Short mmCIF file of C-alpha atoms in Angstrom, two decimals:
data_model
loop_
_atom_site.label_atom_id
_atom_site.label_comp_id
_atom_site.label_asym_id
_atom_site.label_seq_id
_atom_site.Cartn_x
_atom_site.Cartn_y
_atom_site.Cartn_z
CA MET A 684 261.62 80.08 136.89
CA VAL A 685 263.20 79.76 133.43
CA ARG A 686 265.65 77.12 134.66
CA GLY A 687 262.76 75.22 136.26
CA TYR A 688 260.97 75.13 132.90
CA PHE A 689 263.89 73.09 131.56
CA MET A 690 264.88 71.08 134.59
CA SER A 691 261.84 70.27 136.73
CA ARG A 692 260.67 66.71 136.42
CA ALA A 693 258.09 66.91 139.20
CA LEU A 694 255.29 66.09 136.75
CA GLY A 695 257.28 63.81 134.43
CA ASP A 696 259.09 65.33 131.46
CA PRO A 697 259.81 69.05 131.75
CA ALA A 698 257.43 71.37 129.89
CA SER A 699 260.29 72.46 127.66
CA ALA A 700 260.54 68.98 126.07
CA ASP A 701 257.69 69.84 123.67
CA ARG A 702 259.16 73.13 122.49
CA PHE A 703 262.86 72.29 122.67
CA PRO A 704 263.27 68.55 122.02
CA GLY A 705 266.72 67.33 122.98
CA VAL A 706 267.59 70.42 125.04
CA ARG A 707 268.64 69.21 128.46
CA GLN A 708 269.46 72.47 130.23
CA VAL A 709 269.39 76.22 129.89
CA ALA A 710 272.11 78.78 130.50
CA ILE A 711 270.74 81.87 132.22
CA LEU A 712 272.98 84.65 130.95
CA PRO A 713 273.56 87.73 133.10
CA LYS A 714 272.35 90.08 130.40
CA LYS A 715 269.33 92.36 130.33
CA PHE A 716 268.13 94.06 127.17
CA GLU A 717 265.75 96.91 126.52
CA SER A 718 264.04 95.19 123.57
CA ILE A 719 263.24 91.73 122.31
CA GLU A 720 265.08 92.53 119.07
CA ALA A 721 268.34 93.20 120.92
CA ALA A 722 267.88 90.07 123.03
CA SER A 723 267.18 87.97 119.95
CA GLU A 724 270.26 89.26 118.14
CA PHE A 725 272.42 88.48 121.17
CA ILE A 726 271.13 84.91 121.38
CA GLU A 727 271.56 84.31 117.65
CA THR A 728 275.18 85.46 117.70
CA ASN A 729 276.23 83.92 121.04
CA ALA A 730 274.36 80.63 121.44
CA GLU A 731 276.38 77.54 120.53
CA PRO A 732 274.96 74.48 118.76
CA GLY A 733 274.82 71.39 120.89
CA GLY A 734 271.78 70.80 123.05
CA ASN A 735 271.69 73.68 125.50
CA ALA A 736 269.38 76.67 125.53
CA VAL A 737 270.21 80.28 126.37
CA ALA A 738 267.91 82.65 128.25
CA VAL A 739 268.25 86.42 128.55
CA GLN A 740 265.99 88.97 130.19
CA PHE A 741 264.41 91.84 128.31
CA ALA A 742 261.96 94.58 129.23
CA SER A 743 260.96 94.65 132.88
CA ASN A 744 260.60 90.95 133.67
CA GLN A 745 260.28 88.96 130.47
CA TRP A 746 262.60 86.28 129.16
CA LEU A 747 263.64 85.17 125.69
CA VAL A 748 264.83 81.58 125.41
CA GLY A 749 266.54 80.20 122.33
CA ALA A 750 268.47 77.13 121.27
CA TRP A 751 270.15 75.78 118.17
CA VAL A 752 268.45 72.47 117.46
CA ALA A 753 268.54 70.07 114.51
CA ASP A 754 265.99 67.55 113.26
#
């Protein structure tokens, strides 16, 4: 579902284009965290600049998606 948010063009531009301009794809990382704080820290220290987003799961079935973007 997270990957579809970034990739699906069934209705034109993917929904992610508004929130993450310039991000073409998302890496779904095989990590699951107990809290959003731990997930956020992981993304901040492991995501690389350059146009891709990172998604990790936290709690029971929630996702945190982040990307390094520049204006």
